[in-house]
């Protein structure tokens, strides 16, 4: 197995473990508070610092890695550590300042994110946000540590990073049900800080040594700011779309924000497990191939990454659409999460799943453009997608009866439009890169997923009729149906002679031989 493949598999394993615990956090929240005003307030409070800094953090990570490599190559290890400390300290101070501003102006910030909140829900959201937003400095430092570890080819620790955060939040959710929901933000704050302290020892082991050094006039810091700009805007537009979705959802029936969140978390589980792992590892490789002007290998990497995403995401997307209700019921329906919450979340999941392939390919194609040192194209396409999402949100909610479903569908449509625009832009930039091969794999994957859907539904209804209701019976029914569907899909793409299947089979064989 290649070094890149090993790194991707290792990161997937770490991410799977972290995501499972993260999913446990959502289950704990759903069981304790269901789709209620308290869960809505807590989710909005958790989302505000993430929205404010995720775009900045992602942009910093994207720009930091190539500049660190350049500093180390030209000036040595000592200079690269000095550069890291400079960026680290500047980011920490900026985040601390922003968090203090946020703590002072919490109420207008919350009202901007959730215009429909009133009364006790608004009061809770303000209190929750004021506490959680104090963790902004740790968020900033965390992104720099993640980038440092990745540039040192340590992908596992950043993948495991959410584990302590989720443990603290789960524990606080459980304790809050016995004492007070106002404990929730304190667990989130401690969780945010724990992510940084979890990564720090591993960064030190890789050679990081902290020093209180700041130089705003450093030319590499100036270059970093120049590189961050377009990436920041491109990432920020996705966050703006999230804000708009949640803001409009706050004007709908109670629990709408929670339903969107639970459905989105299911999609994000797939994205984090497969797509983010693939893109995180392939980005350095694409950058190297672009620098070497190895067009053939570069194009081959684009095709392989895109086709792998298609083969993984299409069946999951179709499966989530046809089995949305039983999946949500099995995972969430307990405690305060009732049949109404299951219905709302299932509807959101169905329409989010339509755009799952768009979410997946968008991340991969974005890395392709960054490897080509083109940050403007993803930014422009992202802005167009954001505009489309907002327009569709307004249309679906105000002029149709779709309501919650309309918000999810608008997000999916904008994601699909984005990848179409990115593919067109990429072909114009580098010429033919195998778009026909990607389209062929897409068609074959859809055929296989269609056959899978028919078999899965038939098996599910047949087994359900025999076993009946009950948690264990429903779990067995769902597992058997999904297993049969997976076999049908695997056989279908093998029969249809999808080339990437051979790569997967060869990888498995190689792994078995090693054992």
CSV table of C-alpha atoms in Angstrom, one decimal:
chain,number,residue,atom,x,y,z
A,1,UNK,CA,0.0,0.0,0.0
A,2,UNK,CA,1.4,3.5,-0.9
A,3,UNK,CA,2.4,6.0,1.8
A,4,UNK,CA,-0.5,8.2,0.8
A,5,UNK,CA,-3.0,5.3,1.0
A,6,UNK,CA,-1.7,4.3,4.4
A,7,UNK,CA,-2.0,7.8,5.7
A,8,UNK,CA,-5.6,8.1,4.4
A,9,UNK,CA,-6.6,4.7,5.9
A,10,UNK,CA,-5.0,5.7,9.3
A,11,UNK,CA,-6.8,9.0,9.3
A,12,UNK,CA,-10.1,7.3,8.3
A,13,UNK,CA,-9.7,5.0,11.3
A,14,UNK,CA,-9.0,7.8,13.7
A,15,UNK,CA,-11.8,9.9,12.2
A,16,UNK,CA,-14.2,7.0,12.5
A,17,UNK,CA,-13.5,6.6,16.2
A,18,UNK,CA,-13.8,10.4,16.8
A,19,UNK,CA,-17.0,10.6,14.7
A,20,UNK,CA,-18.6,7.7,16.6
A,21,UNK,CA,-18.0,9.6,19.9
A,22,UNK,CA,-19.2,12.8,18.3
A,23,UNK,CA,-22.3,11.0,17.2
A,24,UNK,CA,-22.7,9.7,20.8
A,25,UNK,CA,-22.7,13.4,21.8
A,26,UNK,CA,-25.6,14.1,19.5
A,27,UNK,CA,-27.5,11.0,20.8
A,28,UNK,CA,-26.9,12.2,24.4
A,29,UNK,CA,-28.3,15.7,23.5
A,30,UNK,CA,-31.2,14.2,21.6
A,31,UNK,CA,-32.1,11.9,24.5
A,32,UNK,CA,-31.7,14.5,27.2
A,33,UNK,CA,-33.4,17.5,25.4
A,34,UNK,CA,-35.0,16.2,22.2
A,35,UNK,CA,-35.9,18.8,19.6
A,36,UNK,CA,-36.7,21.5,22.2
A,37,UNK,CA,-36.0,25.2,22.8
A,38,UNK,CA,-33.1,24.3,25.1
A,39,UNK,CA,-31.4,22.1,22.4
A,40,UNK,CA,-32.1,24.8,19.9
A,41,UNK,CA,-30.4,27.4,22.1
A,42,UNK,CA,-27.4,25.2,22.9
A,43,UNK,CA,-26.8,24.3,19.2
A,44,UNK,CA,-27.0,27.9,18.2
A,45,UNK,CA,-24.5,28.9,21.0
A,46,UNK,CA,-22.2,26.0,19.9
A,47,UNK,CA,-22.5,27.1,16.3
A,48,UNK,CA,-21.6,30.8,16.7
A,49,UNK,CA,-17.9,30.5,17.6
A,50,UNK,CA,-17.5,27.7,15.1
A,51,UNK,CA,-19.0,29.9,12.3
A,52,UNK,CA,-17.0,32.9,13.3
A,53,UNK,CA,-13.6,31.1,13.4
A,54,UNK,CA,-14.0,27.9,11.2
A,55,UNK,CA,-13.5,29.9,8.1
A,56,UNK,CA,-10.5,31.7,9.5
A,57,UNK,CA,-9.0,28.5,10.9
A,58,UNK,CA,-9.4,26.5,7.7
A,59,UNK,CA,-7.8,29.4,5.8
A,60,UNK,CA,-4.9,29.7,8.2
A,61,UNK,CA,-4.2,25.9,7.9
A,62,UNK,CA,-4.3,26.0,4.1
A,63,UNK,CA,-1.8,28.9,3.9
A,64,UNK,CA,0.4,27.9,6.9
A,65,UNK,CA,1.6,24.5,5.5
A,66,UNK,CA,3.3,25.7,2.2
A,67,UNK,CA,4.8,28.8,3.9
A,68,UNK,CA,6.2,26.7,6.8
A,69,UNK,CA,7.8,24.4,4.2
A,70,UNK,CA,9.3,27.3,2.4
A,71,UNK,CA,10.7,28.9,5.6
A,72,UNK,CA,12.2,25.6,6.7
A,73,UNK,CA,13.7,25.0,3.2
A,74,UNK,CA,15.3,28.4,3.0
A,75,UNK,CA,16.1,29.3,6.6
A,76,UNK,CA,16.2,26.0,8.5
A,77,UNK,CA,14.3,24.3,11.4
A,78,UNK,CA,14.9,27.1,13.9
A,79,UNK,CA,13.4,29.8,11.6
A,80,UNK,CA,10.4,27.6,10.9
A,81,UNK,CA,9.6,27.2,14.6
A,82,UNK,CA,10.0,31.0,15.0
A,83,UNK,CA,7.5,31.5,12.2
A,84,UNK,CA,5.1,29.0,13.8
A,85,UNK,CA,5.3,30.9,17.2
A,86,UNK,CA,4.8,34.2,15.4
A,87,UNK,CA,1.6,33.0,13.7
A,88,UNK,CA,0.5,31.2,16.9
A,89,UNK,CA,0.8,34.2,19.1
A,90,UNK,CA,-0.8,36.6,16.6
A,91,UNK,CA,-3.8,34.3,16.1
A,92,UNK,CA,-4.2,33.7,19.9
A,93,UNK,CA,-4.3,37.5,20.6
A,94,UNK,CA,-6.7,38.2,17.8
A,95,UNK,CA,-9.1,35.4,18.9
A,96,UNK,CA,-8.9,36.6,22.5
A,97,UNK,CA,-9.9,40.1,21.5
A,98,UNK,CA,-12.7,38.8,19.3
A,99,UNK,CA,-14.0,36.6,22.2
A,100,UNK,CA,-14.1,39.6,24.6
A,101,UNK,CA,-16.0,41.6,22.0
A,102,UNK,CA,-18.4,38.7,21.6
A,103,UNK,CA,-18.9,38.4,25.3
A,104,UNK,CA,-19.9,42.1,25.5
A,105,UNK,CA,-22.2,42.1,22.5
A,106,UNK,CA,-23.6,38.6,22.9
A,107,UNK,CA,-27.3,39.6,22.7
A,108,UNK,CA,-27.2,41.3,19.2
A,109,UNK,CA,-24.9,38.5,17.9
A,110,UNK,CA,-27.4,35.8,19.0
A,111,UNK,CA,-30.3,37.7,17.5
A,112,UNK,CA,-28.4,37.9,14.2
A,113,UNK,CA,-27.9,34.1,14.3
A,114,UNK,CA,-31.4,33.2,15.5
A,115,UNK,CA,-33.9,36.0,14.7
A,116,UNK,CA,-36.8,33.9,15.8
A,117,UNK,CA,-35.7,33.3,19.3
A,118,UNK,CA,-37.7,35.0,22.0
A,119,UNK,CA,-38.3,34.8,25.8
A,120,UNK,CA,-36.6,32.0,27.7
A,121,UNK,CA,-35.1,30.5,24.5
A,122,UNK,CA,-33.4,33.8,23.7
A,123,UNK,CA,-32.2,34.2,27.3
A,124,UNK,CA,-30.7,30.7,27.3
A,125,UNK,CA,-29.0,31.2,23.9
A,126,UNK,CA,-27.4,34.5,25.2
A,127,UNK,CA,-26.1,32.9,28.4
A,128,UNK,CA,-24.8,29.8,26.5
A,129,UNK,CA,-23.1,31.9,23.9
A,130,UNK,CA,-21.5,34.2,26.3
A,131,UNK,CA,-19.7,31.3,28.0
A,132,UNK,CA,-18.8,29.3,24.9
A,133,UNK,CA,-17.4,32.2,23.0
A,134,UNK,CA,-14.7,32.7,25.6
A,135,UNK,CA,-13.1,29.6,24.1
A,136,UNK,CA,-12.3,31.4,20.8
A,137,UNK,CA,-8.6,31.7,21.7
A,138,UNK,CA,-8.3,28.0,22.1
A,139,UNK,CA,-10.0,27.4,18.8
A,140,UNK,CA,-7.4,29.6,17.0
A,141,UNK,CA,-4.4,28.0,18.7
A,142,UNK,CA,-5.9,24.6,17.9
A,143,UNK,CA,-6.0,25.2,14.2
A,144,UNK,CA,-2.3,26.2,14.2
A,145,UNK,CA,-1.3,23.0,16.1
A,146,UNK,CA,-3.4,20.9,13.7
A,147,UNK,CA,-1.6,22.5,10.7
A,148,UNK,CA,1.8,22.0,12.4
A,149,UNK,CA,1.2,18.3,13.0
A,150,UNK,CA,-0.1,17.8,9.4
A,151,UNK,CA,3.0,19.4,8.0
A,152,UNK,CA,5.0,17.0,10.1
A,153,UNK,CA,3.0,14.2,8.5
A,154,UNK,CA,1.1,13.3,11.6
A,155,UNK,CA,-2.6,13.0,10.5
A,156,UNK,CA,-3.7,10.6,13.3
A,157,UNK,CA,-3.6,13.0,16.2
A,158,UNK,CA,-5.6,15.8,14.5
A,159,UNK,CA,-8.1,13.1,13.6
A,160,UNK,CA,-8.5,12.0,17.2
A,161,UNK,CA,-8.6,15.6,18.4
A,162,UNK,CA,-12.4,15.8,18.9
A,163,UNK,CA,-12.4,12.9,21.4
A,164,UNK,CA,-11.7,14.9,24.6
A,165,UNK,CA,-14.1,17.6,23.5
A,166,UNK,CA,-16.9,15.2,23.0
A,167,UNK,CA,-16.2,13.4,26.3
A,168,UNK,CA,-16.5,16.6,28.3
A,169,UNK,CA,-19.7,17.6,26.4
A,170,UNK,CA,-21.4,14.2,26.9
A,171,UNK,CA,-20.5,14.2,30.6
A,172,UNK,CA,-21.9,17.7,31.0
A,173,UNK,CA,-25.2,16.9,29.1
A,174,UNK,CA,-25.8,13.9,31.5
A,175,UNK,CA,-25.0,16.0,34.6
A,176,UNK,CA,-27.1,18.9,33.4
A,177,UNK,CA,-30.2,16.8,33.3
A,178,UNK,CA,-29.8,16.2,37.0
A,179,UNK,CA,-28.8,19.8,38.0
A,180,UNK,CA,-29.5,22.5,35.4
A,181,UNK,CA,-29.3,23.0,31.6
A,182,UNK,CA,-27.2,26.1,32.3
A,183,UNK,CA,-24.2,23.8,32.9
A,184,UNK,CA,-24.2,22.9,29.2
A,185,UNK,CA,-22.0,25.8,28.0
A,186,UNK,CA,-19.3,25.1,30.6
A,187,UNK,CA,-18.8,21.6,29.4
A,188,UNK,CA,-18.5,23.0,25.8
A,189,UNK,CA,-16.0,25.6,26.9
A,190,UNK,CA,-13.8,23.0,28.7
A,191,UNK,CA,-14.1,20.7,25.7
A,192,UNK,CA,-12.9,23.4,23.3
A,193,UNK,CA,-9.8,24.0,25.5
A,194,UNK,CA,-9.1,20.3,25.8
A,195,UNK,CA,-8.6,19.9,22.0
A,196,UNK,CA,-5.6,22.2,22.1
A,197,UNK,CA,-4.0,20.6,25.2
A,198,UNK,CA,-4.6,17.2,23.6
A,199,UNK,CA,-2.5,18.1,20.5
A,200,UNK,CA,0.2,20.2,22.2
A,201,UNK,CA,2.3,17.3,23.7
A,202,UNK,CA,2.5,15.6,20.2
A,203,UNK,CA,3.5,18.9,18.6
A,204,UNK,CA,6.3,19.3,21.2
A,205,UNK,CA,7.4,15.7,20.4
A,206,UNK,CA,7.6,16.7,16.7
A,207,UNK,CA,10.0,19.6,17.6
A,208,UNK,CA,7.7,22.5,18.5
A,209,UNK,CA,9.0,24.8,21.2
A,210,UNK,CA,6.9,27.7,22.3
A,211,UNK,CA,8.3,31.2,22.6
A,212,UNK,CA,6.4,34.6,23.2
A,213,UNK,CA,7.5,36.1,19.9
A,214,UNK,CA,5.4,38.5,17.7
A,215,UNK,CA,6.6,40.3,14.6
A,216,UNK,CA,3.7,41.8,12.5
A,217,UNK,CA,6.2,43.0,9.9
A,218,UNK,CA,7.5,39.5,9.1
A,219,UNK,CA,7.3,39.1,5.3
A,220,UNK,CA,6.0,35.5,5.6
A,221,UNK,CA,3.2,36.7,7.9
A,222,UNK,CA,2.3,39.3,5.3
A,223,UNK,CA,2.3,36.7,2.5
A,224,UNK,CA,0.2,34.4,4.7
A,225,UNK,CA,-2.4,37.2,5.0
A,226,UNK,CA,-2.4,37.6,1.3
A,227,UNK,CA,-2.9,33.9,0.7
A,228,UNK,CA,-5.6,33.6,3.4
A,229,UNK,CA,-7.9,36.3,1.9
A,230,UNK,CA,-9.5,34.4,-1.0
A,231,UNK,CA,-9.6,31.1,1.0
A,232,UNK,CA,-11.2,32.9,3.9
A,233,UNK,CA,-13.9,34.3,1.7
A,234,UNK,CA,-14.5,31.0,0.0
A,235,UNK,CA,-14.9,29.1,3.3
A,236,UNK,CA,-16.8,31.9,4.9
A,237,UNK,CA,-19.6,31.8,2.3
A,238,UNK,CA,-20.3,28.2,3.4
A,239,UNK,CA,-20.6,29.4,7.0
A,240,UNK,CA,-22.9,32.3,5.9
A,241,UNK,CA,-25.2,29.7,4.2
A,242,UNK,CA,-25.3,27.8,7.5
A,243,UNK,CA,-26.2,31.0,9.4
A,244,UNK,CA,-29.0,31.7,6.9
A,245,UNK,CA,-30.3,28.2,7.2
A,246,UNK,CA,-30.4,28.3,11.0
A,247,UNK,CA,-31.8,31.8,11.0
A,248,UNK,CA,-34.7,30.9,8.8
A,249,UNK,CA,-35.2,27.7,10.8
A,250,UNK,CA,-35.5,29.7,14.0
A,251,UNK,CA,-38.7,31.3,12.5
A,252,UNK,CA,-40.3,27.9,11.8
A,253,UNK,CA,-41.8,25.5,14.3
A,254,UNK,CA,-40.0,24.7,17.5
A,255,UNK,CA,-37.3,22.1,17.1
A,256,UNK,CA,-36.5,23.0,13.5
A,257,UNK,CA,-32.9,24.0,14.2
A,258,UNK,CA,-32.4,20.8,16.2
A,259,UNK,CA,-33.9,18.7,13.4
A,260,UNK,CA,-31.6,20.3,10.8
A,261,UNK,CA,-28.6,19.8,13.1
A,262,UNK,CA,-29.2,16.1,13.7
A,263,UNK,CA,-29.8,15.4,10.0
A,264,UNK,CA,-26.7,17.4,9.1
A,265,UNK,CA,-24.6,15.5,11.6
A,266,UNK,CA,-25.5,12.3,9.9
A,267,UNK,CA,-24.2,13.7,6.6
A,268,UNK,CA,-21.2,15.2,8.3
A,269,UNK,CA,-20.3,11.7,9.7
A,270,UNK,CA,-19.9,10.5,6.1
A,271,UNK,CA,-18.0,13.6,5.0
A,272,UNK,CA,-15.7,13.5,8.0
A,273,UNK,CA,-15.1,9.7,7.7
A,274,UNK,CA,-14.3,9.5,4.0
A,275,UNK,CA,-14.1,12.8,2.2
A,276,UNK,CA,-12.1,14.9,4.7
A,277,UNK,CA,-9.7,12.1,5.2
A,278,UNK,CA,-9.1,11.7,1.5
A,279,UNK,CA,-8.7,15.5,0.9
A,280,UNK,CA,-6.4,16.0,3.9
A,281,UNK,CA,-3.9,13.4,2.6
A,282,UNK,CA,-4.2,14.1,-1.1
A,283,UNK,CA,-3.6,17.9,-0.8
A,284,UNK,CA,0.1,17.7,-0.1
A,285,UNK,CA,0.5,15.2,-3.0
A,286,UNK,CA,-1.4,17.4,-5.4
A,287,UNK,CA,0.7,20.4,-4.4
A,288,UNK,CA,3.9,18.5,-5.0
A,289,UNK,CA,2.7,17.2,-8.4
A,290,UNK,CA,1.6,20.7,-9.4
A,291,UNK,CA,5.0,22.1,-8.4
A,292,UNK,CA,6.8,19.4,-10.4
A,293,UNK,CA,4.4,20.1,-13.4
A,294,UNK,CA,3.6,16.4,-13.6
A,295,UNK,CA,0.3,16.9,-15.5
A,296,UNK,CA,-0.3,13.2,-16.2
A,297,UNK,CA,0.0,12.1,-12.5
A,298,UNK,CA,-1.9,15.2,-11.4
A,299,UNK,CA,-4.9,14.5,-13.7
A,300,UNK,CA,-4.8,10.8,-12.6
A,301,UNK,CA,-5.0,11.8,-9.0
A,302,UNK,CA,-8.0,14.0,-9.7
A,303,UNK,CA,-9.8,11.2,-11.4
A,304,UNK,CA,-8.9,8.6,-8.7
A,305,UNK,CA,-10.0,10.9,-5.8
A,306,UNK,CA,-13.2,12.0,-7.6
A,307,UNK,CA,-14.2,8.5,-8.6
A,308,UNK,CA,-13.4,7.1,-5.1
A,309,UNK,CA,-15.7,9.7,-3.5
A,310,UNK,CA,-18.4,9.0,-6.0
A,311,UNK,CA,-18.3,5.2,-5.4
A,312,UNK,CA,-18.4,5.7,-1.6
A,313,UNK,CA,-21.0,8.5,-1.4
A,314,UNK,CA,-23.6,7.6,-4.0
A,315,UNK,CA,-24.8,4.4,-2.3
A,316,UNK,CA,-24.7,6.0,1.2
A,317,UNK,CA,-26.7,8.9,-0.2
A,318,UNK,CA,-29.4,6.6,-1.8
A,319,UNK,CA,-29.4,4.5,1.4
A,320,UNK,CA,-30.0,7.5,3.6
A,321,UNK,CA,-32.9,8.7,1.3
A,322,UNK,CA,-34.8,5.4,1.3
A,323,UNK,CA,-34.1,4.5,5.0
A,324,UNK,CA,-34.2,7.9,6.6
A,325,UNK,CA,-37.1,7.3,8.9
A,326,UNK,CA,-35.8,3.9,10.4
A,327,UNK,CA,-32.3,5.2,10.6
A,328,UNK,CA,-33.3,8.3,12.6
A,329,UNK,CA,-35.7,6.3,14.7
A,330,UNK,CA,-33.1,3.7,15.6
A,331,UNK,CA,-30.4,6.3,16.4
A,332,UNK,CA,-32.3,9.1,18.1
A,333,UNK,CA,-35.9,8.1,19.2
A,334,UNK,CA,-35.6,7.8,22.9
A,335,UNK,CA,-36.0,10.0,26.0
A,336,UNK,CA,-37.2,13.5,24.9
A,337,UNK,CA,-36.7,12.7,21.2
A,338,UNK,CA,-40.2,11.7,20.2
A,339,UNK,CA,-42.0,10.6,16.9
A,340,UNK,CA,-42.5,14.2,15.9
A,341,UNK,CA,-38.7,14.9,16.2
A,342,UNK,CA,-38.0,11.7,14.2
A,343,UNK,CA,-40.3,12.8,11.4
A,344,UNK,CA,-38.8,16.3,11.2
A,345,UNK,CA,-35.2,15.0,11.3
A,346,UNK,CA,-36.0,12.3,8.7
A,347,UNK,CA,-37.4,14.9,6.3
A,348,UNK,CA,-34.3,17.0,6.6
A,349,UNK,CA,-32.0,14.0,6.2
A,350,UNK,CA,-33.7,12.9,2.9
A,351,UNK,CA,-33.2,16.3,1.3
A,352,UNK,CA,-29.7,16.8,2.7
A,353,UNK,CA,-28.8,13.4,1.3
A,354,UNK,CA,-29.7,14.5,-2.3
A,355,UNK,CA,-26.7,16.9,-2.2
A,356,UNK,CA,-24.3,14.6,-0.4
A,357,UNK,CA,-22.3,13.9,-3.6
A,358,UNK,CA,-22.0,17.7,-4.0
A,359,UNK,CA,-20.6,18.2,-0.5
A,360,UNK,CA,-18.1,15.4,-1.1
A,361,UNK,CA,-16.7,16.5,-4.5
A,362,UNK,CA,-16.7,20.1,-3.5
A,363,UNK,CA,-14.1,19.5,-0.8
A,364,UNK,CA,-11.9,17.5,-3.2
A,365,UNK,CA,-12.1,20.0,-6.1
A,366,UNK,CA,-11.4,22.8,-3.7
A,367,UNK,CA,-8.1,21.2,-2.8
A,368,UNK,CA,-7.3,20.7,-6.5
A,369,UNK,CA,-7.5,24.4,-7.1
A,370,UNK,CA,-5.5,25.3,-3.9
A,371,UNK,CA,-2.8,22.9,-5.1
A,372,UNK,CA,-2.7,24.9,-8.4
A,373,UNK,CA,-2.4,28.1,-6.2
A,374,UNK,CA,-5.7,29.3,-7.5
A,375,UNK,CA,-7.8,30.4,-4.5
A,376,UNK,CA,-10.0,32.8,-6.4
A,377,UNK,CA,-12.0,30.2,-8.4
A,378,UNK,CA,-13.3,28.3,-5.4
A,379,UNK,CA,-14.1,31.6,-3.8
A,380,UNK,CA,-16.2,32.9,-6.8
A,381,UNK,CA,-18.0,29.6,-7.2
A,382,UNK,CA,-18.7,29.5,-3.4
A,383,UNK,CA,-20.2,33.0,-3.5
A,384,UNK,CA,-22.5,32.0,-6.4
A,385,UNK,CA,-23.6,28.9,-4.5
A,386,UNK,CA,-24.2,30.9,-1.3
A,387,UNK,CA,-26.4,33.4,-3.3
A,388,UNK,CA,-28.3,30.5,-4.9
A,389,UNK,CA,-28.8,28.8,-1.5
A,390,UNK,CA,-30.2,32.0,0.1
A,391,UNK,CA,-32.6,32.6,-2.9
A,392,UNK,CA,-33.8,29.0,-2.8
A,393,UNK,CA,-34.2,29.1,1.0
A,394,UNK,CA,-36.5,32.1,0.7
A,395,UNK,CA,-38.4,30.7,-2.2
A,396,UNK,CA,-39.0,27.2,-0.7
A,397,UNK,CA,-40.0,28.5,2.7
A,398,UNK,CA,-42.2,31.5,1.7
A,399,UNK,CA,-43.7,30.2,-1.6
A,400,UNK,CA,-44.1,26.5,-1.0
A,401,UNK,CA,-45.2,24.2,1.8
A,402,UNK,CA,-41.8,22.6,2.1
A,403,UNK,CA,-40.6,24.6,5.1
A,404,UNK,CA,-37.9,22.5,6.9
A,405,UNK,CA,-37.4,20.3,3.8
A,406,UNK,CA,-37.0,23.4,1.7
A,407,UNK,CA,-34.0,24.5,3.7
A,408,UNK,CA,-32.2,21.2,3.3
A,409,UNK,CA,-33.1,20.9,-0.4
A,410,UNK,CA,-31.8,24.4,-1.1
A,411,UNK,CA,-28.5,23.5,0.5
A,412,UNK,CA,-28.3,20.3,-1.6
A,413,UNK,CA,-29.1,22.1,-4.9
A,414,UNK,CA,-26.5,24.8,-4.3
A,415,UNK,CA,-23.8,22.1,-3.5
A,416,UNK,CA,-24.5,20.2,-6.8
A,417,UNK,CA,-24.5,23.5,-8.8
A,418,UNK,CA,-21.1,24.3,-7.1
A,419,UNK,CA,-19.4,21.1,-8.2
A,420,UNK,CA,-20.7,21.5,-11.8
A,421,UNK,CA,-19.2,25.0,-11.9
A,422,UNK,CA,-16.0,23.8,-10.4
A,423,UNK,CA,-15.6,21.0,-12.9
A,424,UNK,CA,-16.2,23.5,-15.8
A,425,UNK,CA,-13.7,25.9,-14.3
A,426,UNK,CA,-11.1,23.2,-13.8
A,427,UNK,CA,-11.4,22.0,-17.4
A,428,UNK,CA,-10.9,25.6,-18.6
A,429,UNK,CA,-7.8,25.9,-16.4
A,430,UNK,CA,-5.9,22.7,-17.1
A,431,UNK,CA,-7.7,21.2,-20.1
A,432,UNK,CA,-9.2,17.7,-20.3
A,433,UNK,CA,-8.5,15.8,-17.1
A,434,UNK,CA,-10.7,12.7,-17.4
A,435,UNK,CA,-14.2,14.3,-17.0
A,436,UNK,CA,-15.7,11.6,-19.2
A,437,UNK,CA,-14.3,8.8,-17.0
A,438,UNK,CA,-15.7,10.5,-13.9
A,439,UNK,CA,-19.1,10.9,-15.6
A,440,UNK,CA,-19.0,7.2,-16.6
A,441,UNK,CA,-18.2,6.1,-13.0
A,442,UNK,CA,-21.1,8.4,-11.8
A,443,UNK,CA,-23.6,6.7,-14.1
A,444,UNK,CA,-22.4,3.2,-13.1
A,445,UNK,CA,-22.6,4.1,-9.4
A,446,UNK,CA,-26.1,5.4,-9.9
A,447,UNK,CA,-27.1,2.2,-11.7
A,448,UNK,CA,-25.6,0.1,-8.9
A,449,UNK,CA,-27.3,2.3,-6.2
A,450,UNK,CA,-30.6,2.0,-8.0
A,451,UNK,CA,-30.5,-1.8,-7.9
A,452,UNK,CA,-29.3,-1.6,-4.3
A,453,UNK,CA,-32.3,0.6,-3.3
A,454,UNK,CA,-34.8,-2.0,-4.7
A,455,UNK,CA,-33.2,-4.9,-2.9
A,456,UNK,CA,-32.7,-2.9,0.3
A,457,UNK,CA,-36.3,-1.8,0.5
A,458,UNK,CA,-37.6,-5.3,-0.3
A,459,UNK,CA,-35.4,-6.9,2.4
A,460,UNK,CA,-36.2,-4.3,5.0
A,461,UNK,CA,-40.0,-4.7,4.6
A,462,UNK,CA,-39.8,-8.5,4.5
A,463,UNK,CA,-37.6,-8.8,7.6
A,464,UNK,CA,-39.7,-6.1,9.4
A,465,UNK,CA,-42.8,-8.1,8.7
A,466,UNK,CA,-41.3,-11.2,10.3
A,467,UNK,CA,-39.5,-9.6,13.4
A,468,UNK,CA,-41.9,-6.8,14.2
A,469,UNK,CA,-41.2,-3.8,16.4
A,470,UNK,CA,-38.7,-3.3,19.1
A,471,UNK,CA,-35.2,-1.7,19.3
A,472,UNK,CA,-33.3,-5.0,18.8
A,473,UNK,CA,-35.6,-6.2,16.1
A,474,UNK,CA,-35.4,-2.9,14.2
A,475,UNK,CA,-31.6,-2.9,14.5
A,476,UNK,CA,-31.4,-6.4,13.1
A,477,UNK,CA,-33.8,-5.5,10.3
A,478,UNK,CA,-31.9,-2.4,9.3
A,479,UNK,CA,-28.5,-4.2,9.5
A,480,UNK,CA,-29.7,-7.1,7.3
A,481,UNK,CA,-31.3,-4.8,4.8
A,482,UNK,CA,-28.2,-2.5,4.6
A,483,UNK,CA,-25.9,-5.6,4.4
A,484,UNK,CA,-27.9,-7.1,1.5
A,485,UNK,CA,-27.9,-3.7,-0.3
A,486,UNK,CA,-24.2,-3.3,0.1
A,487,UNK,CA,-23.6,-6.7,-1.4
A,488,UNK,CA,-25.8,-5.9,-4.4
A,489,UNK,CA,-24.0,-2.6,-4.9
A,490,UNK,CA,-20.6,-4.2,-4.7
A,491,UNK,CA,-21.5,-6.9,-7.2
A,492,UNK,CA,-23.0,-4.3,-9.5
A,493,UNK,CA,-20.0,-2.1,-9.8
A,494,UNK,CA,-17.7,-5.1,-10.2
A,495,UNK,CA,-19.9,-6.4,-13.0
A,496,UNK,CA,-20.0,-2.9,-14.5
A,497,UNK,CA,-16.1,-3.0,-14.4
A,498,UNK,CA,-15.4,0.2,-12.5
A,499,UNK,CA,-11.6,0.6,-12.5
A,500,UNK,CA,-11.4,1.9,-8.9
A,501,UNK,CA,-12.9,-1.3,-7.6
A,502,UNK,CA,-9.7,-3.1,-8.6
A,503,UNK,CA,-7.6,-0.6,-6.6
A,504,UNK,CA,-9.7,-1.3,-3.5
A,505,UNK,CA,-9.5,-5.1,-4.1
A,506,UNK,CA,-5.7,-4.9,-4.6
A,507,UNK,CA,-5.4,-2.9,-1.4
A,508,UNK,CA,-7.4,-5.4,0.6
A,509,UNK,CA,-5.3,-8.3,-0.8
A,510,UNK,CA,-2.1,-6.5,0.0
A,511,UNK,CA,-3.3,-5.9,3.5
A,512,UNK,CA,-4.2,-9.6,3.9
A,513,UNK,CA,-0.8,-10.7,2.7
A,514,UNK,CA,0.9,-8.5,5.3
A,515,UNK,CA,-1.1,-10.2,8.0
